[in-house]
Coordinates of C-alpha atoms and ligand atoms in Angstrom, one line a residue:
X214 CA 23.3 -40.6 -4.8
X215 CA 24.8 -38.2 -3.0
X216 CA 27.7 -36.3 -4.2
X217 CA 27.7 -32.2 -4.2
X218 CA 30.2 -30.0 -4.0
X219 CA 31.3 -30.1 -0.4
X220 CA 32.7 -27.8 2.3
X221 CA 33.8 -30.1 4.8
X222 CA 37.2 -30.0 4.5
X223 CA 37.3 -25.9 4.6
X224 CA 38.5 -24.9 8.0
X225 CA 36.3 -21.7 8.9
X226 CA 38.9 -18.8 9.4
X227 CA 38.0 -16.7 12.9
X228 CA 36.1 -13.6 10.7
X229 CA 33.6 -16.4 8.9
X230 CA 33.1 -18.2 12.1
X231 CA 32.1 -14.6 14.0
X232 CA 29.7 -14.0 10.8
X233 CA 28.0 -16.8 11.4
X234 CA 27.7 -16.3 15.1
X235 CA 26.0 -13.2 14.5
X236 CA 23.9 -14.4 12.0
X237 CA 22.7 -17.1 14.4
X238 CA 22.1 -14.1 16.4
X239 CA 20.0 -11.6 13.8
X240 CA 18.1 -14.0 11.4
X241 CA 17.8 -17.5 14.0
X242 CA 17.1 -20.2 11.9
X243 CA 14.6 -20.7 9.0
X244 CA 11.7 -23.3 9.6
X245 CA 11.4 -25.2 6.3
X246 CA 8.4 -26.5 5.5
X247 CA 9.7 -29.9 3.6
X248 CA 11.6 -31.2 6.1
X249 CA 9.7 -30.1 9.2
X250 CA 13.0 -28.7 11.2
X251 CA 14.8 -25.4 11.3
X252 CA 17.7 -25.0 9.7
X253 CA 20.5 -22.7 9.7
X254 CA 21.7 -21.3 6.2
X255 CA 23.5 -18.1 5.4
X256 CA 23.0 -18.4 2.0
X257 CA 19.4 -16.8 0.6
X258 CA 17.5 -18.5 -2.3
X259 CA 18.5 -16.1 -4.6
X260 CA 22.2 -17.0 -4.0
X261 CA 21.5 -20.8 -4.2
X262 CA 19.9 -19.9 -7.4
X263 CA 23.0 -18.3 -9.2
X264 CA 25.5 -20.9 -7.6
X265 CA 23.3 -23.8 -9.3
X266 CA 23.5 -21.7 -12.3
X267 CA 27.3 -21.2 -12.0
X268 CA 28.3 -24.4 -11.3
X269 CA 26.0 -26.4 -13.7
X270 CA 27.9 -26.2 -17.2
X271 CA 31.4 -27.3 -14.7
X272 CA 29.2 -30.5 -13.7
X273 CA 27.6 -30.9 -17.4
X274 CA 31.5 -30.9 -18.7
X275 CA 32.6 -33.1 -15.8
X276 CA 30.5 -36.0 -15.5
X277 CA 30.8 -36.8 -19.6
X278 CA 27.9 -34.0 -21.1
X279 CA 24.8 -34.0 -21.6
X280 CA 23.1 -37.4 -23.4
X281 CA 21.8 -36.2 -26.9
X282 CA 18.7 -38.3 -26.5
X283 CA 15.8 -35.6 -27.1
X284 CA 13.2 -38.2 -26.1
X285 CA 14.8 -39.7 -23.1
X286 CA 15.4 -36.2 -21.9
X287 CA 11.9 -35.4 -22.1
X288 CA 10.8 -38.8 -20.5
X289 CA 13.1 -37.3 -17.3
X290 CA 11.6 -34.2 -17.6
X291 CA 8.6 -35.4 -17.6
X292 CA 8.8 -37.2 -14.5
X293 CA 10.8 -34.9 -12.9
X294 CA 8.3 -32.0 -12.8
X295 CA 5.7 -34.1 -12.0
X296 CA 7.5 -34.9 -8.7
X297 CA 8.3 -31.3 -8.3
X298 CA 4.7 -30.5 -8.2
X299 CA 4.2 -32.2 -5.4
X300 CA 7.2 -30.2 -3.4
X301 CA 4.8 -27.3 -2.5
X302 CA 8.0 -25.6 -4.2
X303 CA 7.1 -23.9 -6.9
X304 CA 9.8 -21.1 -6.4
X305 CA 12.0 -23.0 -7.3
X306 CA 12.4 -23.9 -11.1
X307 CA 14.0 -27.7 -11.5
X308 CA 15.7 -28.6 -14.6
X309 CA 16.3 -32.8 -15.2
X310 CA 19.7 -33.4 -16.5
X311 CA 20.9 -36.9 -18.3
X312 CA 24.3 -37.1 -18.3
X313 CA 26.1 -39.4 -20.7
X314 CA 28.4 -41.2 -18.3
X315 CA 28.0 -45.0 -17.2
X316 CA 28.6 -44.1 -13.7
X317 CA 25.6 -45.2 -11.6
X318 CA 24.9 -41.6 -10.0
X319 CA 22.5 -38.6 -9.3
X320 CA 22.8 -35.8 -7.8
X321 CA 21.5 -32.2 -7.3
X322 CA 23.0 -28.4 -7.2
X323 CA 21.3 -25.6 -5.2
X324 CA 18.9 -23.5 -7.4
X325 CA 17.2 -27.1 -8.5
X326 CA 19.9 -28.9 -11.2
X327 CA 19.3 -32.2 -10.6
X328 CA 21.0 -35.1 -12.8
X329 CA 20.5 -38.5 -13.5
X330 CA 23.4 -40.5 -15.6
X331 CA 22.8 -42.7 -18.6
X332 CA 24.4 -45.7 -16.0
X333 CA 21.7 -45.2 -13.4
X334 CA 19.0 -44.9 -16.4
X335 CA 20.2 -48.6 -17.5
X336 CA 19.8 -50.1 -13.6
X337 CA 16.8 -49.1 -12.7
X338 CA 13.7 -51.5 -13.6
X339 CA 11.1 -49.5 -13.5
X340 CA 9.9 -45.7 -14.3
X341 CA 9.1 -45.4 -10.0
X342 CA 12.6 -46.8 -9.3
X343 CA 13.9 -43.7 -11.3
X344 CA 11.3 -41.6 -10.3
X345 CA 12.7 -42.6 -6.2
X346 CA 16.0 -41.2 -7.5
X347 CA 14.8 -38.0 -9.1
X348 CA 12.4 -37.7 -5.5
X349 CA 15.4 -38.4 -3.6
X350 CA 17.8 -35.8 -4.9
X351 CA 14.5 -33.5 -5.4
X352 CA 14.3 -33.6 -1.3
X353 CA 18.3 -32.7 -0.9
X354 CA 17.2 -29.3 -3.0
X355 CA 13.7 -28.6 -1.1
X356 CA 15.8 -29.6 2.5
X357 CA 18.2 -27.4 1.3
X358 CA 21.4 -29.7 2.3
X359 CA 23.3 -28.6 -0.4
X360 CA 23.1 -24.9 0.8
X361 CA 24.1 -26.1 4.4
X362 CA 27.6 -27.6 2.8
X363 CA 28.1 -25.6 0.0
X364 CA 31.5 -24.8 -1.0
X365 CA 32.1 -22.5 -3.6
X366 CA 36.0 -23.9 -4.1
X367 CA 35.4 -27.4 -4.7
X368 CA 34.6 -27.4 -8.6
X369 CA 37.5 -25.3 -9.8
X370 CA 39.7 -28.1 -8.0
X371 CA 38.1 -30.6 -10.5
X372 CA 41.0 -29.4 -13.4
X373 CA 42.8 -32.2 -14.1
X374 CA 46.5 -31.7 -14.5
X375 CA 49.1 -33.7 -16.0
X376 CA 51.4 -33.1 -12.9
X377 CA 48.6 -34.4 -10.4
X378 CA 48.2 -37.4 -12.0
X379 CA 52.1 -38.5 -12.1
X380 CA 52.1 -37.6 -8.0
X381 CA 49.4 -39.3 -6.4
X382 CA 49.5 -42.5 -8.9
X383 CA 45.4 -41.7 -8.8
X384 CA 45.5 -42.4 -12.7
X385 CA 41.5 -42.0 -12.5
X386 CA 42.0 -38.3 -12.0
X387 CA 42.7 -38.3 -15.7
X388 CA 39.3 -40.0 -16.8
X389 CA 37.0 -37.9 -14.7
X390 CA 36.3 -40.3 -12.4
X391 CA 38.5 -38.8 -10.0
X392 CA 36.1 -35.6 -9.7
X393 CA 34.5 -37.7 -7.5
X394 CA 36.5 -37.6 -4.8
X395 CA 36.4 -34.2 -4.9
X396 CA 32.3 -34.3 -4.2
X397 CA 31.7 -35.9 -1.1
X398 CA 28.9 -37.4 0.3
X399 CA 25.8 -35.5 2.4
X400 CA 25.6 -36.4 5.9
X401 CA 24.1 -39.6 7.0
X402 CA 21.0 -37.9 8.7
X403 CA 20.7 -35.6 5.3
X404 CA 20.7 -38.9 3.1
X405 CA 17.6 -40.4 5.7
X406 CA 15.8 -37.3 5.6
X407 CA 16.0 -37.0 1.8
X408 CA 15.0 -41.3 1.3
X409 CA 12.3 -40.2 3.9
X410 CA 10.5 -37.3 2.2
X411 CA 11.3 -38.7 -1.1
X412 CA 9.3 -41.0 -0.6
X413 CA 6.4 -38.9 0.6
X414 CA 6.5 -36.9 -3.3
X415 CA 6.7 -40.2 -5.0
X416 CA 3.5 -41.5 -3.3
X417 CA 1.9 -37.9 -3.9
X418 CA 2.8 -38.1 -7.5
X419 CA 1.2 -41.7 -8.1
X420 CA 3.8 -44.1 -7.8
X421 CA 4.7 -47.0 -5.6
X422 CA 6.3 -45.7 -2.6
X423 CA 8.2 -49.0 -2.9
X424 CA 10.0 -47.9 -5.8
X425 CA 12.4 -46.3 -3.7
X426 CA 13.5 -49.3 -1.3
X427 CA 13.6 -51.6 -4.3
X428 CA 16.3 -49.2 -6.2
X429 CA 18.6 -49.0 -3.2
X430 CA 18.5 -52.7 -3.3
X431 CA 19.2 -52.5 -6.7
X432 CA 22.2 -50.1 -6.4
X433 CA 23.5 -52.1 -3.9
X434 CA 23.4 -55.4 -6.1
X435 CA 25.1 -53.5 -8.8
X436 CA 27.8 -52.3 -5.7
X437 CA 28.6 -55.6 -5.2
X438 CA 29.1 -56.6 -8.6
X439 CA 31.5 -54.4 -9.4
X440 CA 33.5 -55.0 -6.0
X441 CA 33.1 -58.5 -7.8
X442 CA 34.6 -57.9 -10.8
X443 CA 38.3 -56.9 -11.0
X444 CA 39.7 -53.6 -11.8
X445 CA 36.9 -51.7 -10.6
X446 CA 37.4 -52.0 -6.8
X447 CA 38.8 -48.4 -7.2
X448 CA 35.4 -46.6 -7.9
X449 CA 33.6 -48.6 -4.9
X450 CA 35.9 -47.1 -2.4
X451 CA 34.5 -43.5 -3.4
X452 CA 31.0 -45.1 -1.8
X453 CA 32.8 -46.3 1.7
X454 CA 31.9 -42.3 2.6
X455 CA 28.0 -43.4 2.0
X456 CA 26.0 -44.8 4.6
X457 CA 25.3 -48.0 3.1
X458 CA 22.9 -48.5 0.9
X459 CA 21.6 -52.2 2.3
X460 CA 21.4 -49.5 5.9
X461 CA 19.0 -46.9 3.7
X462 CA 17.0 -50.0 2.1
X463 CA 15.5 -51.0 5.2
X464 CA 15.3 -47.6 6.4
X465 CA 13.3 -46.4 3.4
X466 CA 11.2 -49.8 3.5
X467 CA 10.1 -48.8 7.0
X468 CA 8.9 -45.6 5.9
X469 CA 7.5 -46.7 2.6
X470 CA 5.7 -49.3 4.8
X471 CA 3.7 -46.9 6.7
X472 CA 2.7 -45.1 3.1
X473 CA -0.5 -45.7 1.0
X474 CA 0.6 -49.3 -0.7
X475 CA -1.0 -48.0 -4.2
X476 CA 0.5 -46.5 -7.2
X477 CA 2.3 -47.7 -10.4
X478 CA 5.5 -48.9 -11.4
X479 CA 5.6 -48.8 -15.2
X480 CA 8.0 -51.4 -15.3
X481 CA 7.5 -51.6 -19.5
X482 CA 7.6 -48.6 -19.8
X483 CA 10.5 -47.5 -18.7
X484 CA 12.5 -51.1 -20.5
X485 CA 11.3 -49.7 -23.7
X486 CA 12.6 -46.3 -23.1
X487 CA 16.2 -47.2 -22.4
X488 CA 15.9 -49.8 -25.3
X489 CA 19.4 -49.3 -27.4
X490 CA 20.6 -47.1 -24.9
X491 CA 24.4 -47.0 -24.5
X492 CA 26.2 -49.0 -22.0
X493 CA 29.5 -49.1 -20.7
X494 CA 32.4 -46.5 -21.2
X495 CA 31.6 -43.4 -23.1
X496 CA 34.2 -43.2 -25.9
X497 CA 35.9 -46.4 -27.8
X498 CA 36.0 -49.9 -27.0
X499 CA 38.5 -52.0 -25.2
X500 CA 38.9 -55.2 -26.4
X501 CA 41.9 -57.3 -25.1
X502 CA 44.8 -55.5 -25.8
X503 CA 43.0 -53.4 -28.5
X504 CA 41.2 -50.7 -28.3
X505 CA 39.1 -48.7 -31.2
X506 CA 37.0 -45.4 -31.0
X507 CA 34.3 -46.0 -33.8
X508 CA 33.0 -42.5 -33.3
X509 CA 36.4 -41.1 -34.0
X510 CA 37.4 -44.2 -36.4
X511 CA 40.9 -45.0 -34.7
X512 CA 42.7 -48.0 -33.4
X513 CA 46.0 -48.7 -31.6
X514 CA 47.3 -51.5 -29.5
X515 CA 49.1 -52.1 -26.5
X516 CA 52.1 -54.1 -25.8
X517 CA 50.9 -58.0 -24.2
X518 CA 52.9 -56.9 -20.9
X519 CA 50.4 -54.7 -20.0
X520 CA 46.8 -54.9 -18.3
X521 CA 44.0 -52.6 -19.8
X522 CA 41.6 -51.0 -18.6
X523 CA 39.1 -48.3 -19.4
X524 CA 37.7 -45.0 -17.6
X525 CA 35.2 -43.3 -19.6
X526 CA 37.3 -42.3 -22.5
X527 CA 41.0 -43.2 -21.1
X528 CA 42.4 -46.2 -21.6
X529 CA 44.8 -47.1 -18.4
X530 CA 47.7 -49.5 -18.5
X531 CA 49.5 -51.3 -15.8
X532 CA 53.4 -52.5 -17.1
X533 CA 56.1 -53.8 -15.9
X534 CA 58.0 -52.0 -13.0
X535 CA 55.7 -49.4 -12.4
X536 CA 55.4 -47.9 -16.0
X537 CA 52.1 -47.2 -16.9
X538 CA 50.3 -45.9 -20.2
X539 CA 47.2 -43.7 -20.4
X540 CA 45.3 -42.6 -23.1
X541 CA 42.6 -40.7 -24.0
X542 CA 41.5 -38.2 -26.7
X543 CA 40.5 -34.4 -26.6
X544 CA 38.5 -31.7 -28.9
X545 CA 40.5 -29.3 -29.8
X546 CA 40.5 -26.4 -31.9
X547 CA 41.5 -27.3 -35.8
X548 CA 44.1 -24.8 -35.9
X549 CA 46.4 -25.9 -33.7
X550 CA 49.4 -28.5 -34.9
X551 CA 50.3 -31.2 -32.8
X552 CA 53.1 -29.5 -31.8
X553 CA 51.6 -26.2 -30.5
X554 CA 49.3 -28.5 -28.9
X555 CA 51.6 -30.6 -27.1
X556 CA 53.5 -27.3 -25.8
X557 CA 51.0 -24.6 -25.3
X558 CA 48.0 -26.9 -24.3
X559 CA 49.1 -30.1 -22.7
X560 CA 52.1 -29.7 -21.2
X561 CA 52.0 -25.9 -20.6
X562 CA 54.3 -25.3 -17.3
X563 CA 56.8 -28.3 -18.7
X564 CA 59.7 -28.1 -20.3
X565 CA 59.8 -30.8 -23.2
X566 CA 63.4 -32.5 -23.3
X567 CA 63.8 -33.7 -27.5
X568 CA 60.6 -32.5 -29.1
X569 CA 60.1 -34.4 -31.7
X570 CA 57.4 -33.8 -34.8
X571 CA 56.5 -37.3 -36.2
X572 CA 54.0 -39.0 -38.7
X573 CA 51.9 -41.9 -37.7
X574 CA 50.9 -43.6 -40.0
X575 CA 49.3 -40.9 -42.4
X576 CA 48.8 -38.6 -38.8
X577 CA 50.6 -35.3 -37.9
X578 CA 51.6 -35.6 -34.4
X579 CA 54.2 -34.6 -31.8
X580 CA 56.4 -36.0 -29.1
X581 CA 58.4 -34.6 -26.2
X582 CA 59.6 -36.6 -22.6
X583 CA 60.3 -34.6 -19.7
X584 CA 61.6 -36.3 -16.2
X585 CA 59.7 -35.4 -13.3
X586 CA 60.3 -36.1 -9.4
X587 CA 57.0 -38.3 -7.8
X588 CA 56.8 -38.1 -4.3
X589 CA 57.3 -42.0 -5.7
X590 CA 60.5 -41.0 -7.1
X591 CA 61.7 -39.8 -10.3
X592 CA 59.4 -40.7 -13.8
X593 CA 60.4 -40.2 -16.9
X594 CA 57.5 -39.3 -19.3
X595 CA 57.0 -39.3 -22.6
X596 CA 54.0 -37.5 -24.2
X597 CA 52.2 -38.3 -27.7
X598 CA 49.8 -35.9 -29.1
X599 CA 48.4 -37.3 -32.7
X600 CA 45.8 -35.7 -34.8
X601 CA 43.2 -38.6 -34.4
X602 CA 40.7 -36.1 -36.9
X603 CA 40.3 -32.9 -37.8
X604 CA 38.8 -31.7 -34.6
X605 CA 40.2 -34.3 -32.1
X606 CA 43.8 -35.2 -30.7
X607 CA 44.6 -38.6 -28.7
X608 CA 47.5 -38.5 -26.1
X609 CA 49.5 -40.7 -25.1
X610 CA 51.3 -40.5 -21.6
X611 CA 54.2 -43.4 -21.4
X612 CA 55.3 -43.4 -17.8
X613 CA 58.4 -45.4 -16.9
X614 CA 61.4 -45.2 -13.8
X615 CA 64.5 -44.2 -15.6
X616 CA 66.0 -47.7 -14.7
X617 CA 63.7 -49.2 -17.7
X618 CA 62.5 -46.3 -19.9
X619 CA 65.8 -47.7 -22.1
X620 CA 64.7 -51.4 -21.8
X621 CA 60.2 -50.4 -22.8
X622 CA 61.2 -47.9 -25.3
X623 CA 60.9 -49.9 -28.0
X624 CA 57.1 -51.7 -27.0
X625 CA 55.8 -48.2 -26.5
X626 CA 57.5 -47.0 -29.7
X627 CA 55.4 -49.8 -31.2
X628 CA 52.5 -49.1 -29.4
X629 CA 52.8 -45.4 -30.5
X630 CA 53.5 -46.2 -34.2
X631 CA 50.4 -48.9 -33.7
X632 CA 48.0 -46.5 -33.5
X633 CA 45.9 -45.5 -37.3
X634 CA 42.4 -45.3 -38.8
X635 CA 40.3 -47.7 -38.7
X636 CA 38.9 -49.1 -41.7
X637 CA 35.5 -50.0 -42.5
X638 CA 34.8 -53.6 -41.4
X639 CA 36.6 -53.3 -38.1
X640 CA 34.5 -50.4 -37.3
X641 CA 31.9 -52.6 -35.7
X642 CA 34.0 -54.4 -33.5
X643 CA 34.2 -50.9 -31.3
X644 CA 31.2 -49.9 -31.7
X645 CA 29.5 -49.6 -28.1
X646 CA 27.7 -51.7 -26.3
X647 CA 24.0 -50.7 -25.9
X648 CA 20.4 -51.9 -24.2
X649 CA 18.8 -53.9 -25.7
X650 CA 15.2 -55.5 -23.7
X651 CA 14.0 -58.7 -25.1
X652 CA 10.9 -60.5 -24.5
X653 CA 11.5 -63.9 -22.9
X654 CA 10.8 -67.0 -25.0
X655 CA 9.5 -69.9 -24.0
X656 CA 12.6 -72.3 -23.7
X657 CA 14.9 -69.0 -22.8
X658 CA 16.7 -69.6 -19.3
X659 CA 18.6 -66.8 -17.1
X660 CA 21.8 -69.1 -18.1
X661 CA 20.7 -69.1 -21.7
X662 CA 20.1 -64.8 -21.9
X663 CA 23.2 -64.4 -20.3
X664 CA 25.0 -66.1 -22.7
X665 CA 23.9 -63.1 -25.0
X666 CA 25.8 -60.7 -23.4
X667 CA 29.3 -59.9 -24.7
X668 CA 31.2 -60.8 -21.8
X669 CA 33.9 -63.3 -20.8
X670 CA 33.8 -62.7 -17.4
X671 CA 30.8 -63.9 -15.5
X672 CA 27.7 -62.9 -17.2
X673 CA 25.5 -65.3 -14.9
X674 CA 26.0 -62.0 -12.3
X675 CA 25.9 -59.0 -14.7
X676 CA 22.7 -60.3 -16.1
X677 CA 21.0 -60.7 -12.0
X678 CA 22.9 -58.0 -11.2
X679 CA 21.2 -55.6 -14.1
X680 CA 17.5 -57.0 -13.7
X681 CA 17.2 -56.9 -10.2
X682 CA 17.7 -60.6 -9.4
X683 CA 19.1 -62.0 -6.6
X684 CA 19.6 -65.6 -7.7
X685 CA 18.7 -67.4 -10.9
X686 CA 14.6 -67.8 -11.4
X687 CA 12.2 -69.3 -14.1
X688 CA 11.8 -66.5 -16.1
X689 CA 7.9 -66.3 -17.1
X690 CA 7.8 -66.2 -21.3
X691 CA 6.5 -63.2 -22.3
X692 CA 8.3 -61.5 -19.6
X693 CA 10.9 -58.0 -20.4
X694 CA 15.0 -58.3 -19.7
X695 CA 17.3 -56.6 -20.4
X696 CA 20.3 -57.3 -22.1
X697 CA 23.9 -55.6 -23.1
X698 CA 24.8 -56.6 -26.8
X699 CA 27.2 -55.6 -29.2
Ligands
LIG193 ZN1 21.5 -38.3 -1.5

């Protein structure tokens, strides 16, 4: 839980480095009072203030928006400024952000924006585990760490363009996940010193100090099911940055050791707040080689020779010969057409070869190819922009080496003129998956439970993996899981 905007990779030019010299100089370094070392920052609260308030809407829009739960909100809230008032802070005024994005994160901007994501909210088994989080990235704020590497640059690198995502082959760019990379990690010793007197507010404010080992153990389960499971190796090679988090668990459990052993957990609590919460991908539903937005009502499919898979709202495929397809869907304003859209918006900068304005099935859309050089070589592309509704377009990217855009023109023709509304009883079938905690019956097994779960691909470890279980146990009846369902 660790990713802020960073300035590691800024080489100081000679004028900064003699500024900071002097201010080493003038001001020495500030003691501060929550971490119990001085510290050397140039930038004053005020200005760590009005960066968090600057960069917060970028973050909001970034990492998938703000979840429109009022109720969960206020449960974050809630917990949140209870830990706050335990900081000695109170200067500083934190706001507690959910953000509706299945990534497993948290993370903090100066000024005191901390968020939590909808992902993390489903892992954690306990209000204390989340309330270790919240105290954790509470600490990086109070420490200050995020003033000591702030860079001001690193957000408005988080655009993502068409042409960066041909380049690099880093398709994930596209879906948001690639902002990530862009955010690296806190140093090692900041990451200690934030488990460390995290823990020290989340013993103040009541709660079992524990909490905090037992959600790095957690996180790290739910690491190593998703290096498990394929197509998701990508997103665990952001964490190799990270000192581990199996490292931090037995670091924290030291430290937690030597803390009052009292407080609460509120384990029920916190199962029936993120009961029919939404799992998974924020947008539609891939299933096989289908894929529906119910929220949107839309369909389309893609040819069998390519593998699927989903990034938040974009839908990546893996073909034949390199050629790829992505997919995703975007507001927009309703008084653009397609084809204004597809020139002025998307591919402003690129000059459209045969631009094309086409129906699909009952939708006004438009469609253009370009060829670009790759550092990869050359790519053609052809780009799809459809009126999914009033207010929303999909996109289509085709990707393809000019050797066999000839030979795939005609399955991603069909899997262009595939796309359409959906009707009524398919709806459901792409629906989201959500949250759903159950109380164990007697007669209900871990093998039995996890049978519930809409997966084909070993549910056995989702299900251990999601309520903090290392191997399969008796479950006691009467006993809370959770669940993902349909
Ligand atoms: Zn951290």
């Amino acid at each position: 839980m660790s990713r802020v905007p960073q300035s590691a990779r800024r080489s100081f030019p000679g004028a900064c480095l003699l500024l900071a010299a002097l201010a080493i100089l003038l001001a020495g370094c500030a003691g501060n009072p929550a971490i119990g070392r001085h510290q050397l920052s140039l930038i004053s609260p005020a200005e760590e203030a009005r960066i968090g308030a600057r960069q917060n809407p970028e973050v909001v829009l970034t990492f998938g928006g703000v979840h429109g739960d009022p109720e969960l909100a206020a449960y974050v809230d809630r917990i949140g400024q209870r830990l706050a008032a335990q900081t000695g802070r109170p200067d500083i005024p934190f706001t507690f952000t959910v953000l509706d994005t299945e990534l497993v994160n948290a993370f903090a901007l100066p000024g005191g924006y901390v968020y939590v994501t909808r992902g993390l909210l489903a892992l954690a088994n306990s209000e204390a585990e989340l309330a270790g989080v919240l105290a954790h990235e509470i600490s990086h704020v109070t420490a200050r760490h995020s003033a000591e590497r702030y860079s001001q640059s690193t957000l408005a690198q988080l655009g993502i363009g068409l042409v960066g995502v041909l380049t690099g082959g880093h398709t994930a760019q596209l879906a948001g996940l690639g902002a990530q990379a862009y955010l690296s990690a806190y140093s090692r010793d900041q990451e200690s010193e934030a488990d460390a007197v995290g823990i020290g507010y989340l013993s103040a404010a009541g709660y079992d100090p524990g909490a905090m080992v037992s959600f790095l153990q957690q996180m790290d389960r739910n690491d190593r099911l998703r290096s498990r499971l394929s197509g998701e190796r990508r997103q665990v090679a952001f964490f190799s940055t990270h000192p581990r988090t199996s490292d931090r668990a037995a670091q924290a459990m030291r430290i937690a050791g030597s803390a009052a052993p009292t407080g609460v957990r509120r384990e029920e609590e916190h199962l029936a707040m993120i009961d029919g919460l939404a799992y998974g991908p924020r947008g539609g539903r891939l299933r096989g080689q289908r894929y529906g937005d119910a929220t949107l009502g839309i369909r389309w499919d893609a040819p069998e020779e390519f593998e699927l898979r989903q990034e938040e709202n974009t839908v990546i495929g893996v073909g034949p010969a390199g050629s790829r397809i992505l997919f995703d869907t975007k507001p927009h304003d309703r008084s653009v057409s397609a084809g204004t859209y597809l020139t002025r918006v998307w591919a402003t900068g690129i000059r459209l070869d045969r631009l094309e304005a086409i129906d699909v099935n009952g939708h006004s859309a438009a469609t253009g190819t370009v060829r670009l050089r790759t550092p990869n070589g050359a790519r053609d592309v052809r780009l799809v922009a459809i009126e999914a509704t009033p207010s929303t377009f999909a996109r289509f990217l085709f990707i393809t080496r000019p050797g066999t855009t000839e030979r795939l023109a005609v399955p991603l023709q069909r899997a262009t003129y595939s796309f359409r509304s959906l009707d009524r009883t398919e709806e459901r079938a792409f629906r989201p998956m959500r949250i759903e905690t159950v109380t164990v019956r007697r007669g209900d097994t871990v093998e039995s439970l996890a049978r519930r779960m809409p997966f084909d691909d070993d549910p056995m470890a989702r299900f251990l993996a999601l309520n903090g279980l290392d191997a399969p146990v008796t479950l006691a009846p009467g006993s809370r899981v959770k669940l993902v369902v349909d």
